[in-house]
mmCIF file of C-alpha atoms in Angstrom:
data_model
loop_
_atom_site.group_PDB
_atom_site.id
_atom_site.type_symbol
_atom_site.label_atom_id
_atom_site.label_comp_id
_atom_site.label_asym_id
_atom_site.label_seq_id
_atom_site.Cartn_x
_atom_site.Cartn_y
_atom_site.Cartn_z
ATOM 1 C CA ALA A 1127 209.790 61.260 248.611
ATOM 2 C CA ALA A 1128 208.376 58.005 249.792
ATOM 3 C CA ALA A 1129 206.979 59.517 253.000
ATOM 4 C CA LEU A 1130 205.496 62.531 250.880
ATOM 5 C CA ARG A 1131 203.737 60.059 248.863
ATOM 6 C CA ALA A 1132 202.485 57.859 251.645
ATOM 7 C CA LYS A 1133 201.490 61.080 253.297
ATOM 8 C CA LYS A 1134 203.221 60.331 256.497
ATOM 9 C CA TRP A 1135 203.583 63.904 257.486
ATOM 10 C CA GLU A 1136 204.874 62.849 260.960
ATOM 11 C CA THR A 1137 208.010 61.318 259.533
ATOM 12 C CA LEU A 1138 209.059 64.203 257.214
ATOM 13 C CA ASP A 1139 212.236 65.930 258.162
ATOM 14 C CA LEU A 1140 210.708 69.429 257.325
ATOM 15 C CA ALA A 1141 213.879 71.566 257.497
ATOM 16 C CA ASN A 1142 215.748 69.159 255.067
ATOM 17 C CA LEU A 1143 212.611 69.118 252.856
ATOM 18 C CA ALA A 1144 212.448 72.832 252.736
ATOM 19 C CA GLU A 1145 216.207 72.992 252.045
ATOM 20 C CA GLU A 1146 216.087 70.251 249.020
ATOM 21 C CA ILE A 1147 213.198 72.301 247.412
ATOM 22 C CA GLU A 1148 214.887 75.643 247.699
ATOM 23 C CA SER A 1149 217.928 74.153 246.067
ATOM 24 C CA LEU A 1150 216.063 72.641 243.251
ATOM 25 C CA GLY A 1151 214.823 76.444 242.506
ATOM 26 C CA HIS A 1152 218.343 77.529 242.783
ATOM 27 C CA GLU A 1153 219.435 74.946 240.389
ATOM 28 C CA GLN A 1154 216.941 76.095 237.766
ATOM 29 C CA ALA A 1155 217.643 79.779 238.194
ATOM 30 C CA HIS A 1156 221.297 78.938 237.613
ATOM 31 C CA ALA A 1157 220.442 76.911 234.495
ATOM 32 C CA VAL A 1158 218.469 79.667 233.110
ATOM 33 C CA GLU A 1159 220.999 82.136 233.823
ATOM 34 C CA SER A 1160 223.811 79.935 232.055
ATOM 35 C CA HIS A 1161 221.628 79.570 228.999
ATOM 36 C CA LEU A 1162 220.872 83.167 228.955
ATOM 37 C CA ALA A 1163 224.378 84.380 229.146
ATOM 38 C CA ILE A 1164 225.134 82.326 226.267
ATOM 39 C CA LEU A 1165 222.340 83.296 224.280
ATOM 40 C CA LEU A 1166 223.479 86.967 224.925
ATOM 41 C CA MET A 1167 226.942 86.497 224.142
ATOM 42 C CA HIS A 1168 225.755 84.938 220.771
ATOM 43 C CA LEU A 1169 223.479 87.586 219.952
ATOM 44 C CA LEU A 1170 226.363 90.143 221.008
ATOM 45 C CA LYS A 1171 228.731 88.435 218.485
ATOM 46 C CA TRP A 1172 225.900 88.246 215.931
ATOM 47 C CA ARG A 1173 225.382 92.081 216.189
ATOM 48 C CA TYR A 1174 228.994 93.131 216.496
ATOM 49 C CA GLN A 1175 230.593 90.757 213.947
ATOM 50 C CA PRO A 1176 228.369 90.580 211.133
ATOM 51 C CA THR A 1177 230.750 89.169 208.542
ATOM 52 C CA ARG A 1178 231.565 86.162 210.967
ATOM 53 C CA ARG A 1179 227.961 85.116 211.393
ATOM 54 C CA SER A 1180 227.438 81.331 211.072
ATOM 55 C CA ARG A 1181 225.110 78.423 211.259
ATOM 56 C CA SER A 1182 226.640 77.410 214.437
ATOM 57 C CA TRP A 1183 225.897 80.805 216.126
ATOM 58 C CA ARG A 1184 222.311 80.610 214.818
ATOM 59 C CA LEU A 1185 222.265 77.000 216.451
ATOM 60 C CA SER A 1186 223.420 78.220 219.777
ATOM 61 C CA ILE A 1187 221.017 81.032 219.756
ATOM 62 C CA ARG A 1188 218.126 78.524 219.210
ATOM 63 C CA ASN A 1189 219.385 75.878 221.428
ATOM 64 C CA ALA A 1190 219.643 78.592 224.389
ATOM 65 C CA ARG A 1191 216.262 79.805 223.826
ATOM 66 C CA ILE A 1192 214.833 76.215 223.776
ATOM 67 C CA GLU A 1193 216.661 75.447 227.052
ATOM 68 C CA ILE A 1194 215.431 78.763 228.617
ATOM 69 C CA ARG A 1195 211.875 78.090 227.729
ATOM 70 C CA LYS A 1196 211.950 74.454 228.934
ATOM 71 C CA ARG A 1197 213.398 75.518 232.277
ATOM 72 C CA LEU A 1198 210.804 78.202 232.752
ATOM 73 C CA GLN A 1199 207.981 75.849 231.870
ATOM 74 C CA ARG A 1200 209.353 73.223 234.348
ATOM 75 C CA SER A 1201 209.993 76.015 237.264
ATOM 76 C CA PRO A 1202 207.773 78.769 236.856
ATOM 77 C CA SER A 1203 208.854 80.123 240.221
ATOM 78 C CA VAL A 1204 211.924 81.331 238.283
ATOM 79 C CA ARG A 1205 210.041 83.723 236.037
ATOM 80 C CA PRO A 1206 209.977 86.681 238.593
ATOM 81 C CA GLU A 1207 213.801 86.397 239.220
ATOM 82 C CA LEU A 1208 214.261 86.908 235.291
ATOM 83 C CA PRO A 1209 215.263 90.476 235.552
ATOM 84 C CA THR A 1210 217.979 89.961 238.163
ATOM 85 C CA ILE A 1211 219.242 87.147 236.118
ATOM 86 C CA LEU A 1212 219.273 89.049 232.988
ATOM 87 C CA LEU A 1213 221.527 91.576 234.738
ATOM 88 C CA ASP A 1214 223.861 88.904 235.890
ATOM 89 C CA ALA A 1215 223.872 87.012 232.722
ATOM 90 C CA TYR A 1216 224.521 90.082 230.554
ATOM 91 C CA THR A 1217 227.498 91.151 232.442
ATOM 92 C CA ASP A 1218 228.997 87.540 232.002
ATOM 93 C CA ALA A 1219 228.150 87.690 228.127
ATOM 94 C CA ARG A 1220 229.871 90.954 227.800
ATOM 95 C CA LYS A 1221 232.965 89.585 228.880
ATOM 96 C CA LEU A 1222 232.598 86.257 227.248
ATOM 97 C CA ALA A 1223 231.912 88.141 223.799
ATOM 98 C CA MET A 1224 234.983 90.164 224.362
ATOM 99 C CA ASP A 1225 237.031 87.202 225.092
ATOM 100 C CA ASP A 1226 235.668 85.203 221.899
ATOM 101 C CA THR A 1227 235.759 87.774 219.531
ATOM 102 C CA GLY A 1228 238.910 89.941 220.799
ATOM 103 C CA LEU A 1229 236.677 93.213 220.636
ATOM 104 C CA PRO A 1230 237.429 95.562 223.312
ATOM 105 C CA LEU A 1231 234.731 95.333 226.093
ATOM 106 C CA ALA A 1232 233.684 98.894 225.495
ATOM 107 C CA THR A 1233 232.444 97.713 222.179
ATOM 108 C CA PHE A 1234 229.382 96.165 223.753
ATOM 109 C CA PRO A 1235 226.685 98.343 225.397
ATOM 110 C CA GLU A 1236 226.862 98.521 229.299
ATOM 111 C CA THR A 1237 223.465 97.371 229.692
ATOM 112 C CA CYS A 1238 221.488 94.790 227.823
ATOM 113 C CA PRO A 1239 219.919 96.387 224.627
ATOM 114 C CA TRP A 1240 217.326 93.778 224.476
ATOM 115 C CA ASN A 1241 214.299 93.116 226.770
ATOM 116 C CA LEU A 1242 213.598 89.716 228.152
ATOM 117 C CA GLU A 1243 210.385 89.410 225.713
ATOM 118 C CA LEU A 1244 212.603 90.021 222.562
ATOM 119 C CA LEU A 1245 215.210 87.696 224.025
ATOM 120 C CA GLN A 1246 212.714 84.857 223.791
ATOM 121 C CA ASP A 1247 211.287 85.597 220.564
ATOM 122 C CA GLU A 1248 212.677 82.656 218.691
ATOM 123 C CA ASP A 1249 213.107 84.714 215.314
ATOM 124 C CA PHE A 1250 214.763 87.663 216.910
ATOM 125 C CA LEU A 1251 218.441 88.202 215.396
ATOM 126 C CA PRO A 1252 219.759 91.779 215.951
ATOM 127 C CA GLU A 1253 221.063 93.682 213.079
ATOM 128 C CA THR A 1254 223.927 96.105 212.819
#
């Protein structure tokens, strides 16, 4: 970092620098995926257990959306990866929802019923 700031290009270890930059991108993508899985799990619970809805679920949904938005603002390079991240996050979310609710995995659709735009809509909550 000091060499970059001082523009001492000849002293930079470019291979390690590239690896560090790449790992930062991976960390941000992983964080978005984690928050997206939590968001999806709570949306599935909201949809398939309407009698158990709580302020806590709503808070988790809002918090996940805030974290996703912040991560995407800080690392816009993650945005093109969102469709793939969504697929992986939804696979995890179905299993998490199954474990948390005790409902069979087949209760939850095999593919995500919501698109990325809807998932990022801070007012969206699925109805039964």
